[in-house]
XYZ file of C-alpha atoms in Angstrom:
578
model
C -0.002 -23.519 -2.222
C -2.910 -25.546 -0.869
C -4.371 -28.074 -3.084
C -8.082 -26.573 -1.871
C -7.247 -23.294 -3.073
C -7.427 -24.621 -6.582
C -10.041 -25.200 -8.831
C -11.173 -28.910 -9.958
C -10.124 -28.303 -13.469
C -6.343 -27.164 -11.977
C -6.149 -30.053 -9.913
C -7.226 -32.384 -12.773
C -4.424 -30.469 -14.960
C -1.600 -31.487 -11.870
C -2.775 -34.647 -11.710
C -2.355 -35.044 -15.590
C 1.244 -33.317 -15.043
C 2.264 -35.809 -12.361
C 1.169 -38.737 -14.673
C 3.264 -37.340 -17.251
C 6.016 -37.352 -15.248
C 5.475 -40.780 -14.445
C 5.355 -41.880 -17.758
C 8.934 -40.151 -18.491
C 7.473 -37.483 -20.385
C 8.993 -34.011 -19.604
C 6.233 -31.217 -19.289
C 8.730 -28.354 -19.588
C 11.432 -29.344 -22.145
C 14.512 -27.429 -22.233
C 16.046 -28.435 -25.510
C 15.369 -25.986 -29.083
C 12.683 -27.216 -30.653
C 13.453 -26.103 -34.626
C 10.558 -24.702 -35.742
C 10.616 -23.599 -39.381
C 7.197 -22.345 -40.247
C 4.394 -20.053 -39.202
C 0.669 -20.464 -39.751
C 0.022 -17.402 -41.735
C 3.032 -18.353 -44.159
C 1.777 -21.744 -44.544
C -1.517 -20.606 -45.780
C 0.033 -17.873 -48.188
C 2.475 -20.409 -49.560
C 0.507 -23.391 -50.196
C 0.014 -24.715 -53.509
C -2.302 -27.486 -54.786
C -0.113 -28.061 -57.708
C 3.046 -28.864 -55.669
C 4.899 -31.857 -56.949
C 5.602 -33.209 -52.982
C 3.539 -31.807 -49.701
C 5.434 -29.136 -47.971
C 7.070 -30.700 -44.628
C 7.049 -28.266 -41.510
C 8.026 -28.037 -37.955
C 5.404 -25.580 -36.099
C 4.930 -24.919 -32.656
C 2.142 -23.089 -30.560
C -0.785 -23.250 -28.417
C -3.415 -25.627 -28.725
C -6.678 -23.668 -28.603
C -9.676 -26.501 -29.346
C -9.368 -30.160 -30.145
C -12.265 -32.325 -31.892
C -11.235 -35.702 -31.098
C -13.163 -38.496 -33.405
C -12.131 -41.703 -32.352
C -9.065 -42.678 -34.119
C -8.540 -38.895 -35.604
C -8.605 -35.616 -34.299
C -8.586 -31.800 -35.176
C -7.051 -29.558 -33.170
C -6.280 -25.796 -33.586
C -2.666 -24.329 -33.153
C -2.222 -20.896 -32.592
C 1.413 -19.526 -32.844
C 2.478 -15.633 -33.326
C 1.111 -14.971 -36.874
C -2.198 -16.757 -36.228
C -3.826 -20.385 -36.016
C -3.646 -23.144 -38.428
C -5.573 -26.958 -38.034
C -3.906 -29.724 -37.270
C -4.665 -33.251 -38.348
C -3.796 -36.031 -35.573
C -4.381 -39.648 -36.240
C -3.943 -42.610 -33.794
C -1.649 -44.541 -36.566
C 0.456 -41.478 -37.463
C 2.029 -41.168 -33.983
C 4.341 -43.153 -32.276
C 3.223 -45.937 -29.782
C 0.151 -45.389 -28.157
C 0.686 -41.623 -27.431
C -2.343 -40.306 -29.336
C -4.522 -42.786 -26.777
C -2.764 -42.138 -23.439
C -1.113 -38.662 -23.931
C -3.004 -36.548 -26.508
C -6.437 -37.661 -25.663
C -5.879 -38.198 -21.783
C -3.419 -35.793 -20.649
C -2.890 -32.637 -23.004
C -5.593 -29.801 -22.447
C -6.370 -26.511 -23.989
C -3.773 -24.223 -23.816
C -0.565 -26.675 -23.887
C 1.912 -25.434 -25.953
C 2.639 -28.266 -28.330
C 5.382 -28.835 -31.344
C 4.213 -30.250 -34.665
C 6.177 -32.100 -37.406
C 4.105 -32.978 -40.354
C 3.374 -31.852 -43.846
C 0.703 -29.468 -45.257
C -2.502 -30.788 -47.081
C -5.869 -29.445 -47.807
C -8.573 -31.372 -46.106
C -12.162 -32.504 -48.361
C -13.894 -29.407 -46.881
C -10.889 -27.411 -48.578
C -8.998 -26.141 -45.109
C -5.225 -26.001 -45.431
C -4.106 -27.835 -42.429
C -0.910 -30.128 -41.048
C -1.018 -33.498 -40.562
C 0.932 -34.237 -37.935
C 3.315 -37.158 -37.852
C 5.041 -36.417 -34.379
C 3.665 -34.419 -31.587
C 5.807 -32.931 -28.682
C 4.659 -31.325 -25.474
C 6.795 -28.190 -24.967
C 4.854 -26.854 -22.121
C 1.828 -27.700 -19.816
C -0.736 -25.375 -19.023
C -1.759 -25.333 -15.091
C -4.774 -22.848 -15.773
C -7.642 -23.565 -18.284
C -7.928 -20.161 -20.616
C -11.483 -18.654 -20.601
C -12.027 -19.819 -24.252
C -15.262 -18.001 -25.727
C -18.157 -20.559 -26.662
C -20.724 -19.893 -28.783
C -24.625 -21.450 -29.015
C -27.349 -20.336 -30.617
C -25.468 -17.240 -31.657
C -24.621 -16.224 -28.186
C -21.199 -16.008 -26.787
C -20.512 -17.426 -23.426
C -17.113 -17.114 -21.299
C -16.342 -14.077 -23.225
C -12.862 -12.491 -21.633
C -14.251 -9.307 -21.994
C -14.068 -7.084 -18.656
C -11.385 -4.184 -19.150
C -9.978 -4.862 -15.552
C -9.553 -8.359 -16.093
C -7.949 -7.835 -19.402
C -5.673 -4.932 -18.487
C -4.615 -6.972 -15.242
C -4.226 -9.949 -16.903
C -2.940 -8.919 -20.349
C -1.270 -12.492 -21.129
C -4.506 -14.037 -21.090
C -6.271 -11.030 -23.273
C -3.396 -11.444 -26.054
C -4.150 -15.253 -26.398
C -7.890 -15.348 -26.450
C -8.944 -12.122 -27.774
C -8.582 -11.533 -31.806
C -6.953 -8.183 -32.645
C -5.196 -7.454 -29.309
C -1.882 -8.292 -30.391
C -2.475 -6.352 -33.558
C -2.695 -3.169 -31.647
C 0.777 -3.339 -30.365
C 1.901 -4.536 -33.657
C 0.666 -1.115 -34.329
C 2.212 0.671 -31.709
C 5.488 -0.916 -32.541
C 5.054 0.388 -36.267
C 4.532 3.884 -34.755
C 7.755 4.193 -32.462
C 9.822 2.129 -35.396
C 8.562 5.052 -38.028
C 9.331 7.856 -35.413
C 12.624 6.339 -34.686
C 13.580 6.314 -38.514
C 12.273 9.733 -39.506
C 14.730 11.083 -36.755
C 17.225 9.018 -37.275
C 17.174 9.941 -41.361
C 17.008 13.574 -40.237
C 20.325 13.264 -38.688
C 19.535 13.406 -34.879
C 21.127 11.846 -32.192
C 19.235 9.467 -29.749
C 20.320 9.509 -26.223
C 19.447 8.522 -22.646
C 18.762 10.924 -19.718
C 18.425 10.124 -16.375
C 15.133 9.071 -14.782
C 15.989 9.732 -11.341
C 16.695 13.700 -11.010
C 17.842 16.034 -8.268
C 14.935 18.339 -9.262
C 11.467 17.505 -11.291
C 11.708 19.980 -14.259
C 10.833 20.499 -17.325
C 6.961 20.504 -17.362
C 4.559 21.328 -14.804
C 3.439 18.600 -13.063
C 3.430 16.656 -9.917
C 6.498 14.270 -9.503
C 6.697 10.768 -7.681
C 9.115 11.105 -4.871
C 11.699 8.557 -4.135
C 14.944 8.082 -1.827
C 18.333 7.830 -3.085
C 19.586 5.523 -0.355
C 23.706 5.544 -1.441
C 23.088 9.300 -1.347
C 20.817 9.834 1.613
C 18.474 12.106 -0.617
C 15.393 12.365 -1.847
C 15.011 12.335 -5.931
C 12.211 12.790 -8.297
C 11.121 10.206 -10.867
C 11.466 12.514 -14.264
C 8.255 14.278 -15.509
C 10.476 15.461 -18.749
C 13.335 15.007 -20.682
C 13.631 18.530 -21.646
C 16.379 20.155 -19.431
C 18.670 17.344 -19.959
C 18.324 17.394 -23.786
C 18.713 21.373 -23.667
C 22.175 20.440 -21.745
C 23.231 18.294 -25.129
C 22.300 21.416 -26.994
C 24.413 23.378 -25.219
C 27.183 20.935 -25.233
C 27.149 20.729 -29.103
C 24.662 18.284 -30.401
C 22.723 19.903 -32.977
C 19.672 17.635 -32.835
C 18.929 14.867 -30.180
C 16.190 12.856 -28.881
C 14.732 10.447 -26.456
C 11.842 8.196 -26.452
C 11.463 7.038 -22.798
C 9.418 7.011 -19.668
C 7.894 9.931 -17.904
C 5.989 9.783 -14.363
C 3.505 12.416 -13.295
C 2.109 11.944 -10.134
C -1.352 12.920 -10.840
C -5.053 11.182 -11.915
C -5.530 8.438 -13.787
C -8.442 8.104 -16.456
C -9.244 7.057 -20.013
C -6.641 9.248 -21.485
C -4.201 9.533 -18.713
C -1.726 7.203 -17.043
C 1.051 8.231 -14.433
C 3.690 6.488 -16.205
C 3.550 7.385 -20.022
C 5.973 7.194 -23.003
C 7.075 10.293 -24.579
C 9.237 11.553 -27.636
C 10.990 14.859 -27.125
C 13.089 16.136 -29.882
C 15.551 19.526 -30.001
C 17.164 20.992 -32.901
C 19.586 23.784 -33.077
C 18.896 26.981 -35.606
C 14.785 25.923 -35.873
C 11.906 27.516 -34.436
C 8.314 26.682 -33.570
C 7.370 27.358 -37.381
C 9.984 24.881 -38.512
C 8.921 22.412 -36.221
C 4.985 22.678 -36.962
C 6.178 21.719 -40.646
C 8.265 18.672 -39.742
C 5.491 17.892 -37.269
C 2.999 17.757 -40.294
C 5.217 15.867 -42.642
C 6.261 13.319 -39.608
C 2.782 12.381 -38.531
C 1.429 12.151 -41.922
C 4.089 9.075 -42.593
C 3.534 7.544 -39.148
C -0.160 7.195 -40.147
C 0.466 5.824 -43.695
C 2.800 3.492 -42.103
C 0.342 1.877 -39.517
C -2.636 2.315 -41.803
C -1.910 2.341 -45.549
C -2.829 5.833 -45.782
C -2.843 9.433 -43.951
C -6.392 9.037 -42.645
C -7.657 7.047 -40.066
C -11.412 6.759 -38.569
C -12.330 6.970 -35.044
C -15.959 6.389 -33.896
C -17.161 6.862 -37.473
C -15.171 10.160 -38.103
C -12.064 10.293 -40.414
C -9.195 12.325 -39.062
C -6.791 13.245 -41.903
C -3.038 13.762 -40.951
C -2.373 14.748 -44.463
C -0.441 18.342 -44.320
C -0.922 20.824 -43.559
C -2.958 21.726 -40.669
C -4.535 24.760 -39.141
C -2.653 27.224 -37.034
C -4.839 29.325 -34.584
C -3.179 31.441 -31.817
C -4.945 30.119 -28.393
C -6.545 33.358 -27.344
C -8.101 33.493 -30.824
C -9.142 29.717 -29.984
C -10.769 30.755 -26.591
C -12.735 33.992 -28.337
C -13.714 31.492 -31.005
C -15.157 29.150 -28.962
C -16.301 30.714 -25.759
C -17.111 34.367 -27.108
C -14.434 36.088 -24.336
C -11.650 37.967 -25.572
C -8.723 37.291 -22.807
C -6.422 39.527 -24.775
C -5.168 42.447 -22.572
C -7.228 41.148 -19.388
C -5.458 41.266 -16.222
C -5.514 38.524 -13.521
C -8.384 38.957 -11.703
C -10.170 39.985 -14.813
C -9.561 36.294 -16.373
C -10.506 34.870 -12.958
C -14.015 36.310 -13.047
C -14.141 34.881 -16.799
C -13.523 31.485 -15.513
C -15.788 31.754 -12.444
C -18.172 32.647 -14.831
C -17.510 29.558 -17.307
C -18.087 27.465 -13.678
C -14.546 26.630 -13.222
C -13.759 26.011 -9.857
C -10.718 26.166 -7.374
C -9.510 29.411 -9.313
C -8.148 31.326 -6.075
C -4.349 29.910 -6.249
C -4.310 29.842 -9.962
C -1.805 32.143 -11.713
C -2.979 34.223 -15.104
C -1.407 31.091 -16.939
C -3.118 28.480 -15.161
C -6.337 30.332 -15.616
C -6.233 30.699 -19.399
C -4.983 26.869 -19.647
C -8.671 25.840 -17.780
C -10.704 28.096 -19.824
C -9.238 26.696 -23.411
C -9.478 23.160 -21.499
C -13.181 23.949 -20.943
C -14.262 25.797 -23.758
C -12.009 24.750 -26.563
C -9.858 21.789 -26.154
C -12.203 19.169 -27.273
C -13.598 20.927 -29.878
C -10.786 20.284 -32.069
C -10.996 16.944 -33.907
C -8.754 17.301 -37.118
C -5.468 18.078 -36.285
C -4.860 22.033 -35.221
C -1.645 23.846 -33.844
C -2.807 26.096 -31.034
C -0.177 28.686 -30.999
C 1.149 31.741 -29.173
C 0.482 31.002 -25.466
C 0.867 33.693 -22.895
C 3.916 33.944 -21.341
C 2.823 32.861 -17.862
C 1.631 29.534 -19.197
C 5.572 28.714 -21.090
C 8.332 29.266 -18.539
C 10.747 27.792 -20.973
C 9.612 29.438 -23.912
C 11.249 32.108 -26.007
C 9.294 35.673 -26.001
C 7.220 36.278 -29.146
C 9.331 37.998 -32.043
C 6.212 40.472 -32.541
C 3.342 40.053 -30.011
C 4.476 41.232 -26.903
C 3.172 39.183 -23.587
C 3.157 36.178 -25.876
C 5.586 33.192 -26.372
C 6.303 30.943 -29.467
C 5.029 28.096 -28.616
C 1.924 25.560 -30.115
C 0.329 22.722 -28.921
C -0.975 19.951 -31.691
C -4.958 19.294 -30.915
C -6.250 16.163 -32.675
C -9.747 14.582 -31.709
C -10.060 16.973 -28.975
C -7.030 16.330 -26.710
C -3.383 17.712 -26.698
C -0.972 15.354 -28.900
C 2.376 17.678 -28.757
C 4.039 20.642 -26.869
C 6.623 22.455 -28.882
C 8.668 25.456 -28.449
C 11.096 27.983 -30.034
C 13.102 27.074 -26.845
C 14.141 30.187 -24.446
C 17.662 30.514 -24.362
C 18.176 33.437 -22.502
C 19.833 32.764 -19.272
C 18.472 35.809 -17.695
C 15.116 35.953 -18.856
C 15.038 32.220 -17.704
C 16.164 32.653 -14.400
C 13.315 35.215 -14.095
C 10.677 32.657 -15.342
C 11.726 30.296 -12.498
C 11.414 32.853 -10.211
C 7.844 33.621 -11.203
C 7.239 29.901 -11.247
C 8.336 29.500 -7.510
C 5.732 32.544 -6.523
C 2.928 30.460 -8.069
C 4.073 27.410 -5.852
C 4.260 29.822 -2.870
C 0.489 30.427 -3.617
C -0.345 26.691 -3.460
C 0.613 25.734 -7.014
C 1.921 22.251 -6.799
C 2.603 21.819 -10.294
C 4.759 24.794 -10.561
C 8.527 24.275 -11.741
C 11.193 24.587 -9.411
C 14.204 26.339 -9.933
C 17.245 24.112 -11.538
C 20.353 26.068 -11.082
C 22.281 23.839 -12.857
C 20.352 24.243 -16.268
C 20.826 27.943 -15.558
C 24.622 27.642 -15.593
C 24.507 25.600 -18.703
C 22.306 28.372 -20.381
C 25.293 30.686 -19.471
C 27.681 29.028 -21.380
C 25.505 29.603 -24.487
C 22.569 27.412 -26.276
C 21.853 28.197 -29.994
C 18.457 29.171 -31.335
C 16.670 25.687 -30.903
C 13.275 24.354 -31.270
C 11.990 21.529 -29.232
C 8.818 19.133 -29.596
C 7.311 16.331 -26.893
C 4.757 14.014 -28.431
C 3.038 11.773 -25.921
C 3.630 7.853 -27.676
C 0.613 6.681 -25.848
C -2.218 9.407 -27.284
C -0.236 8.935 -30.861
C -0.906 5.231 -30.662
C -4.676 5.743 -29.533
C -5.300 8.068 -32.617
C -3.508 5.825 -34.937
C -5.574 2.721 -33.746
C -8.742 4.089 -33.409
C -8.952 3.388 -29.514
C -10.037 5.570 -26.851
C -8.880 4.557 -23.726
C -5.435 4.529 -22.959
C -5.082 1.023 -21.541
C -6.182 -0.494 -24.923
C -2.690 0.665 -25.987
C -0.404 -0.045 -22.600
C 0.495 -3.576 -22.659
C 0.530 -3.032 -18.533
C -1.194 0.092 -17.731
C -1.360 0.808 -13.836
C -3.827 -0.628 -11.897
C -5.649 -0.045 -8.475
C -4.541 -3.208 -6.108
C -6.625 -6.161 -6.940
C -9.347 -6.788 -5.003
C -9.741 -10.070 -2.761
C -12.756 -11.097 -0.609
C -12.066 -10.732 2.817
C -11.067 -13.508 4.702
C -9.784 -14.613 8.356
C -6.291 -15.394 8.897
C -4.566 -18.612 10.023
C -4.120 -17.219 13.221
C -7.444 -15.841 13.765
C -8.813 -19.162 13.322
C -6.186 -20.501 15.399
C -7.373 -18.499 18.275
C -10.924 -20.143 18.142
C -9.212 -23.742 17.903
C -9.057 -24.307 13.981
C -5.966 -25.979 12.975
C -4.186 -24.738 9.631
C -4.983 -27.601 7.683
C -8.984 -27.350 8.486
C -8.777 -23.256 7.607
C -8.551 -24.454 4.184
C -11.387 -26.885 4.134
C -13.352 -24.400 5.731
C -12.876 -21.751 2.968
C -13.580 -24.588 0.232
C -16.776 -24.854 2.021
C -17.783 -21.472 1.959
C -16.644 -20.215 5.375
C -13.822 -17.442 5.045
C -14.378 -15.222 8.240
C -14.459 -16.611 11.700
C -18.308 -15.041 12.302
C -19.535 -17.092 9.154
C -19.490 -20.199 11.545
C -21.393 -18.804 13.866
C -24.888 -20.057 14.472
C -24.145 -23.039 12.365
C -24.902 -26.441 13.509
C -22.542 -28.277 14.465
C -23.409 -31.743 12.699
C -23.996 -29.965 9.476
C -20.881 -28.190 9.629
C -18.999 -31.220 10.003
C -21.211 -32.616 7.156
C -19.713 -30.274 4.715
C -15.929 -30.599 5.975
C -16.666 -34.151 5.392
C -17.732 -33.542 1.868
C -14.855 -31.606 0.903
C -12.316 -34.125 2.653
C -13.959 -36.952 0.395
C -14.155 -34.814 -2.909
C -10.401 -34.022 -2.716
C -9.351 -36.766 -1.378
C -7.947 -35.513 1.532
C -5.779 -37.403 4.111
C -7.127 -35.874 7.206
C -9.188 -37.125 10.044
C -12.660 -35.488 10.394
C -13.164 -33.423 13.467
C -15.818 -34.768 15.650
C -19.058 -33.098 16.326
C -17.948 -32.131 19.727
C -15.004 -30.000 18.239
C -16.943 -28.430 15.646
C -19.351 -27.291 18.139
C -16.186 -26.061 20.206
C -15.057 -23.863 16.964
C -18.961 -22.420 16.874
C -19.116 -21.578 20.595
C -15.492 -19.939 20.366
C -16.380 -17.773 17.569
C -19.526 -16.613 18.888
C -17.885 -15.638 22.250
C -15.230 -13.647 20.341
C -18.011 -12.140 18.049
C -19.858 -11.264 21.237
C -16.377 -9.480 22.816
C -15.985 -7.560 19.807
């Protein structure tokens, strides 16, 4: 990296880095630093009545520093919070306070502190430093929020920047880390529930020959060793069912799925899902199991089975309402789709303003109508049940309602959280469902399923009655933490490529006679494109370049006015030719 691509603060920090090395101080030591305490624990365990001050060894990032002559106060941030450190000139060895602490350390540096705990005259529990060690030098300044007259400045609150630079977001924004600690509680509690129930956690392939188990567009990649295209999995379902065929009575997987579809506040193309399959159960049992599971998870995260989202309390306390999908559509839209043909349902969809219905089959039409008229209205947990067979190619036919299947989706806060079935285990029926899906694909439905012949073969060996469920972990965490954007609960959500200001390349500048070293000087002076130097006065441009050379103490010989004029002439000629 050319030094002219650095900010003034970055340059100063690198100069401090070099000075530290010249003093024999390693800014990135490799040896262990044996911490024995955390900020939060120090405060909780402090006692004014202790016979002797507690001695501690702590480490963390320096977040603020107030120097007052021979003494200073530092705010140190570790993994559990922040604590004040009192530093004095006389308590540190040699002249470390004056020559290193005051001059060469910066906000954001990692430091280690050995000392004792005490309470200051203002009542704040602090650590009195007797030894201070630099553990890692920070070369970029943190965007520390400053307050003046009640107004915050330099806030790091732009969502795109926060998601793109999550490492900074976690450091400077309070509460962000807590979200991901709660996410860990969600997955840990979920795993504990399933393990306690006797189910086995397994891993299935991420790269698959067929994108099966759900209706979604896949990501496609190429497997060089086999010279064939492969799909990133859109679901784990069909492999987990193979394990049920093989004799596992209950299996689950918590892992990544990939769907090559749109991104918005509630969808990310790479997401985490839990799928569970249990033998000898049906969708009624799964509804009851799901209620108990979510109630326990919410209690583990929030201390109670309720969570507040945008001022509204959502209760995960069992039981939840159970409502057939066609009844839900009739209740919310006034249209009764029961017994309607595909064309009649398409007419209803068109009346509701749903576009692009020509390629949709009956199931897709019903799904779109439900999404348009009903889905967003279910705030409290509600099981939407008994989907038409056209919507559910992997689901067992309803035992008493012809044309429907034993399937439910759990709606919470207007969004789907879980999808579950009494699993189809009739291999002949399953094959016919796949054939119907291929017909939809021929009509233009790019989310229709592909026939998985190996899965059909597995079913022919016999699969016991089974119930299965998939729960979106990301959406579950959004609910448990009261967040509306999926980017808030994913550490590193997918982002568009970072936008950079356009600039001419080194080779393009060379074409008008500018050497590489001077390209960086031109950019620092504000000239990013060749056309930017057009119409410039040669003497004025030369002066600007000289100012940069002087400010950054560069060992470059300033070009003559004639040389600069030649750059300008060549740039104007190139512009005219283009």
